[in-house]
Amino acid sequence: MTREVSVRRASEADAGDVARLLHDFNTEFDDYVPELPVLTERVRRHVENEESTFLLVGAGPDGVAQLRFRASLMLDGLEAYLQELYVAPALRGKGLGRALLEAVMEEARSRGAVWMDLGTSEDDAAARGLYESLGFTNRENGPDAPIMYVYERAL
């Protein structure tokens, strides 16, 4: 028996929940994260200025996705970038991530996106399995495929 999973678009009023989940995500993976009040205000501004679209899953809410859009030069439509997708550890494996990712793809399509990209680490087999099960392709797949490097730096 499959239970219905609730996914909804976050509003400015949800900034605290979005920030809490993103804070938990970054803390879990030992990544830098600003203090919760600072992150909450940044999330609120992103929603207000339509810089990001956040989707929430579950009653808690128990998971979050951050989606960003950009105009494409090569394609006739927008490109969507799934910047973050997170489900609370205790609730993983219960279909929340799949429901969230399916809702993200529908949100992207409804906004005119024709392409979506995302990134994950090599050792996150669960995330890679989810993405691949919904049709995402790893461009570095295969023995002759080049490795893609991602460079970052603070400015």
PDB file of C-alpha atoms in Angstrom:
ATOM      1  CA  MET A   1       0.000   0.000   0.000  1.00  0.00           C
ATOM      2  CA  THR A   2       1.446   3.330  -1.088  1.00  0.00           C
ATOM      3  CA  ARG A   3       0.536   6.335   0.982  1.00  0.00           C
ATOM      4  CA  GLU A   4       0.047   9.780  -0.516  1.00  0.00           C
ATOM      5  CA  VAL A   5       3.026  12.060   0.048  1.00  0.00           C
ATOM      6  CA  SER A   6       2.327  15.780   0.277  1.00  0.00           C
ATOM      7  CA  VAL A   7       4.651  18.121  -1.644  1.00  0.00           C
ATOM      8  CA  ARG A   8       4.068  21.847  -1.809  1.00  0.00           C
ATOM      9  CA  ARG A   9       5.788  24.998  -2.940  1.00  0.00           C
ATOM     10  CA  ALA A  10       7.257  26.987  -0.049  1.00  0.00           C
ATOM     11  CA  SER A  11       6.169  30.551   0.628  1.00  0.00           C
ATOM     12  CA  GLU A  12       7.961  33.311   2.535  1.00  0.00           C
ATOM     13  CA  ALA A  13       6.157  32.078   5.664  1.00  0.00           C
ATOM     14  CA  ASP A  14       7.996  28.737   5.269  1.00  0.00           C
ATOM     15  CA  ALA A  15      11.459  30.322   5.317  1.00  0.00           C
ATOM     16  CA  GLY A  16      12.168  28.999   8.815  1.00  0.00           C
ATOM     17  CA  ASP A  17      11.324  25.398   7.874  1.00  0.00           C
ATOM     18  CA  VAL A  18      13.328  25.607   4.648  1.00  0.00           C
ATOM     19  CA  ALA A  19      16.306  27.078   6.504  1.00  0.00           C
ATOM     20  CA  ARG A  20      16.097  24.420   9.239  1.00  0.00           C
ATOM     21  CA  LEU A  21      16.167  21.616   6.679  1.00  0.00           C
ATOM     22  CA  LEU A  22      19.016  23.182   4.695  1.00  0.00           C
ATOM     23  CA  HIS A  23      20.903  23.757   7.955  1.00  0.00           C
ATOM     24  CA  ASP A  24      20.429  20.082   8.881  1.00  0.00           C
ATOM     25  CA  PHE A  25      21.573  19.034   5.399  1.00  0.00           C
ATOM     26  CA  ASN A  26      24.778  21.058   5.469  1.00  0.00           C
ATOM     27  CA  THR A  27      25.497  20.058   9.060  1.00  0.00           C
ATOM     28  CA  GLU A  28      25.022  16.367   8.239  1.00  0.00           C
ATOM     29  CA  PHE A  29      27.604  16.587   5.461  1.00  0.00           C
ATOM     30  CA  ASP A  30      29.998  18.899   7.365  1.00  0.00           C
ATOM     31  CA  ASP A  31      29.519  21.753   4.883  1.00  0.00           C
ATOM     32  CA  TYR A  32      29.565  25.397   5.843  1.00  0.00           C
ATOM     33  CA  VAL A  33      26.173  26.815   6.781  1.00  0.00           C
ATOM     34  CA  PRO A  34      25.364  30.241   8.236  1.00  0.00           C
ATOM     35  CA  GLU A  35      23.545  30.579  11.525  1.00  0.00           C
ATOM     36  CA  LEU A  36      19.853  29.721  11.302  1.00  0.00           C
ATOM     37  CA  PRO A  37      18.520  33.315  11.569  1.00  0.00           C
ATOM     38  CA  VAL A  38      20.829  34.443   8.755  1.00  0.00           C
ATOM     39  CA  LEU A  39      19.893  31.484   6.560  1.00  0.00           C
ATOM     40  CA  THR A  40      16.187  32.023   7.274  1.00  0.00           C
ATOM     41  CA  GLU A  41      16.389  35.622   6.089  1.00  0.00           C
ATOM     42  CA  ARG A  42      18.287  34.598   2.956  1.00  0.00           C
ATOM     43  CA  VAL A  43      15.675  31.952   2.140  1.00  0.00           C
ATOM     44  CA  ARG A  44      12.908  34.495   2.669  1.00  0.00           C
ATOM     45  CA  ARG A  45      14.607  36.911   0.252  1.00  0.00           C
ATOM     46  CA  HIS A  46      15.135  34.172  -2.330  1.00  0.00           C
ATOM     47  CA  VAL A  47      11.426  33.355  -2.230  1.00  0.00           C
ATOM     48  CA  GLU A  48      10.373  37.003  -2.287  1.00  0.00           C
ATOM     49  CA  ASN A  49      12.668  37.833  -5.237  1.00  0.00           C
ATOM     50  CA  GLU A  50      11.951  34.533  -7.037  1.00  0.00           C
ATOM     51  CA  GLU A  51      15.661  33.699  -7.067  1.00  0.00           C
ATOM     52  CA  SER A  52      14.926  30.137  -5.947  1.00  0.00           C
ATOM     53  CA  THR A  53      11.889  27.905  -5.799  1.00  0.00           C
ATOM     54  CA  PHE A  54      11.708  25.698  -2.727  1.00  0.00           C
ATOM     55  CA  LEU A  55       9.495  22.633  -2.451  1.00  0.00           C
ATOM     56  CA  LEU A  56       8.704  20.964   0.865  1.00  0.00           C
ATOM     57  CA  VAL A  57       7.695  17.357   1.394  1.00  0.00           C
ATOM     58  CA  GLY A  58       5.932  15.716   4.327  1.00  0.00           C
ATOM     59  CA  ALA A  59       4.034  17.039   7.294  1.00  0.00           C
ATOM     60  CA  GLY A  60       7.090  18.167   9.289  1.00  0.00           C
ATOM     61  CA  PRO A  61       8.092  19.286   6.691  1.00  0.00           C
ATOM     62  CA  ASP A  62      10.558  16.445   6.324  1.00  0.00           C
ATOM     63  CA  GLY A  63      12.446  17.342   3.170  1.00  0.00           C
ATOM     64  CA  VAL A  64      13.290  20.236   0.893  1.00  0.00           C
ATOM     65  CA  ALA A  65      14.395  20.891  -2.658  1.00  0.00           C
ATOM     66  CA  GLN A  66      15.880  24.112  -4.020  1.00  0.00           C
ATOM     67  CA  LEU A  67      15.390  24.779  -7.718  1.00  0.00           C
ATOM     68  CA  ARG A  68      16.947  27.624  -9.721  1.00  0.00           C
ATOM     69  CA  PHE A  69      16.256  28.658 -13.300  1.00  0.00           C
ATOM     70  CA  ARG A  70      18.392  30.240 -16.003  1.00  0.00           C
ATOM     71  CA  ALA A  71      17.848  31.172 -19.630  1.00  0.00           C
ATOM     72  CA  SER A  72      19.407  28.762 -22.102  1.00  0.00           C
ATOM     73  CA  LEU A  73      21.439  29.802 -25.105  1.00  0.00           C
ATOM     74  CA  MET A  74      21.421  26.356 -26.712  1.00  0.00           C
ATOM     75  CA  LEU A  75      17.877  25.215 -25.978  1.00  0.00           C
ATOM     76  CA  ASP A  76      14.522  26.822 -26.608  1.00  0.00           C
ATOM     77  CA  GLY A  77      13.442  27.248 -22.992  1.00  0.00           C
ATOM     78  CA  LEU A  78      14.805  27.492 -19.513  1.00  0.00           C
ATOM     79  CA  GLU A  79      17.332  25.265 -17.833  1.00  0.00           C
ATOM     80  CA  ALA A  80      16.572  24.186 -14.278  1.00  0.00           C
ATOM     81  CA  TYR A  81      19.279  23.462 -11.729  1.00  0.00           C
ATOM     82  CA  LEU A  82      18.392  21.311  -8.742  1.00  0.00           C
ATOM     83  CA  GLN A  83      20.691  22.950  -6.226  1.00  0.00           C
ATOM     84  CA  GLU A  84      19.612  20.962  -3.171  1.00  0.00           C
ATOM     85  CA  LEU A  85      17.467  17.926  -2.376  1.00  0.00           C
ATOM     86  CA  TYR A  86      17.313  16.711   1.207  1.00  0.00           C
ATOM     87  CA  VAL A  87      15.171  14.352   3.259  1.00  0.00           C
ATOM     88  CA  ALA A  88      15.615  13.947   7.016  1.00  0.00           C
ATOM     89  CA  PRO A  89      17.715  10.828   7.700  1.00  0.00           C
ATOM     90  CA  ALA A  90      15.069   9.043   9.805  1.00  0.00           C
ATOM     91  CA  LEU A  91      12.577   9.255   6.921  1.00  0.00           C
ATOM     92  CA  ARG A  92      14.768   8.178   4.018  1.00  0.00           C
ATOM     93  CA  GLY A  93      13.680   5.132   2.061  1.00  0.00           C
ATOM     94  CA  LYS A  94       9.982   5.926   2.477  1.00  0.00           C
ATOM     95  CA  GLY A  95       9.380   7.575  -0.914  1.00  0.00           C
ATOM     96  CA  LEU A  96       9.734  11.189   0.194  1.00  0.00           C
ATOM     97  CA  GLY A  97      12.782  11.856  -1.980  1.00  0.00           C
ATOM     98  CA  ARG A  98      11.099  10.334  -5.034  1.00  0.00           C
ATOM     99  CA  ALA A  99       7.920  12.359  -4.469  1.00  0.00           C
ATOM    100  CA  LEU A 100       9.999  15.500  -3.992  1.00  0.00           C
ATOM    101  CA  LEU A 101      12.072  14.918  -7.144  1.00  0.00           C
ATOM    102  CA  GLU A 102       8.968  14.151  -9.227  1.00  0.00           C
ATOM    103  CA  ALA A 103       7.375  17.378  -7.971  1.00  0.00           C
ATOM    104  CA  VAL A 104      10.583  19.281  -8.756  1.00  0.00           C
ATOM    105  CA  MET A 105      10.517  18.017 -12.348  1.00  0.00           C
ATOM    106  CA  GLU A 106       6.855  18.978 -12.705  1.00  0.00           C
ATOM    107  CA  GLU A 107       7.532  22.429 -11.247  1.00  0.00           C
ATOM    108  CA  ALA A 108      10.401  22.899 -13.696  1.00  0.00           C
ATOM    109  CA  ARG A 109       8.248  21.860 -16.656  1.00  0.00           C
ATOM    110  CA  SER A 110       5.429  24.162 -15.556  1.00  0.00           C
ATOM    111  CA  ARG A 111       7.890  27.079 -15.488  1.00  0.00           C
ATOM    112  CA  GLY A 112       9.050  26.380 -19.050  1.00  0.00           C
ATOM    113  CA  ALA A 113      12.227  24.418 -18.344  1.00  0.00           C
ATOM    114  CA  VAL A 114      13.294  21.943 -21.007  1.00  0.00           C
ATOM    115  CA  TRP A 115      16.459  20.687 -19.270  1.00  0.00           C
ATOM    116  CA  MET A 116      17.469  19.940 -15.695  1.00  0.00           C
ATOM    117  CA  ASP A 117      20.866  19.299 -14.202  1.00  0.00           C
ATOM    118  CA  LEU A 118      22.082  18.453 -10.721  1.00  0.00           C
ATOM    119  CA  GLY A 119      25.130  17.189  -8.939  1.00  0.00           C
ATOM    120  CA  THR A 120      25.843  14.680  -6.220  1.00  0.00           C
ATOM    121  CA  SER A 121      28.897  13.027  -4.756  1.00  0.00           C
ATOM    122  CA  GLU A 122      30.253   9.726  -5.987  1.00  0.00           C
ATOM    123  CA  ASP A 123      29.687   8.067  -2.621  1.00  0.00           C
ATOM    124  CA  ASP A 124      25.995   9.043  -2.339  1.00  0.00           C
ATOM    125  CA  ALA A 125      24.700   5.837  -3.912  1.00  0.00           C
ATOM    126  CA  ALA A 126      21.130   6.367  -2.664  1.00  0.00           C
ATOM    127  CA  ALA A 127      20.851   9.774  -4.345  1.00  0.00           C
ATOM    128  CA  ARG A 128      22.471   8.504  -7.538  1.00  0.00           C
ATOM    129  CA  GLY A 129      20.049   5.576  -7.592  1.00  0.00           C
ATOM    130  CA  LEU A 130      17.082   7.897  -7.173  1.00  0.00           C
ATOM    131  CA  TYR A 131      18.232  10.252  -9.926  1.00  0.00           C
ATOM    132  CA  GLU A 132      18.976   7.419 -12.344  1.00  0.00           C
ATOM    133  CA  SER A 133      15.634   5.721 -11.603  1.00  0.00           C
ATOM    134  CA  LEU A 134      13.883   8.882 -12.788  1.00  0.00           C
ATOM    135  CA  GLY A 135      15.863   9.129 -16.027  1.00  0.00           C
ATOM    136  CA  PHE A 136      18.829  11.329 -15.111  1.00  0.00           C
ATOM    137  CA  THR A 137      22.035  10.296 -16.868  1.00  0.00           C
ATOM    138  CA  ASN A 138      25.533  10.507 -15.486  1.00  0.00           C
ATOM    139  CA  ARG A 139      27.652  11.961 -18.297  1.00  0.00           C
ATOM    140  CA  GLU A 140      30.803  10.433 -16.792  1.00  0.00           C
ATOM    141  CA  ASN A 141      29.424   6.908 -17.119  1.00  0.00           C
ATOM    142  CA  GLY A 142      31.550   4.292 -18.864  1.00  0.00           C
ATOM    143  CA  PRO A 143      35.205   3.394 -19.134  1.00  0.00           C
ATOM    144  CA  ASP A 144      36.020   5.948 -21.860  1.00  0.00           C
ATOM    145  CA  ALA A 145      34.013   8.850 -20.454  1.00  0.00           C
ATOM    146  CA  PRO A 146      36.042  11.791 -19.183  1.00  0.00           C
ATOM    147  CA  ILE A 147      35.926  12.805 -15.547  1.00  0.00           C
ATOM    148  CA  MET A 148      34.235  16.149 -14.989  1.00  0.00           C
ATOM    149  CA  TYR A 149      35.878  18.478 -12.514  1.00  0.00           C
ATOM    150  CA  VAL A 150      33.937  21.060 -10.544  1.00  0.00           C
ATOM    151  CA  TYR A 151      35.975  24.040  -9.367  1.00  0.00           C
ATOM    152  CA  GLU A 152      34.951  26.495  -6.653  1.00  0.00           C
ATOM    153  CA  ARG A 153      36.417  29.468  -4.856  1.00  0.00           C
ATOM    154  CA  ALA A 154      35.248  32.239  -2.590  1.00  0.00           C
ATOM    155  CA  LEU A 155      35.313  35.729  -4.079  1.00  0.00           C
TER     156      LEU A 155
END
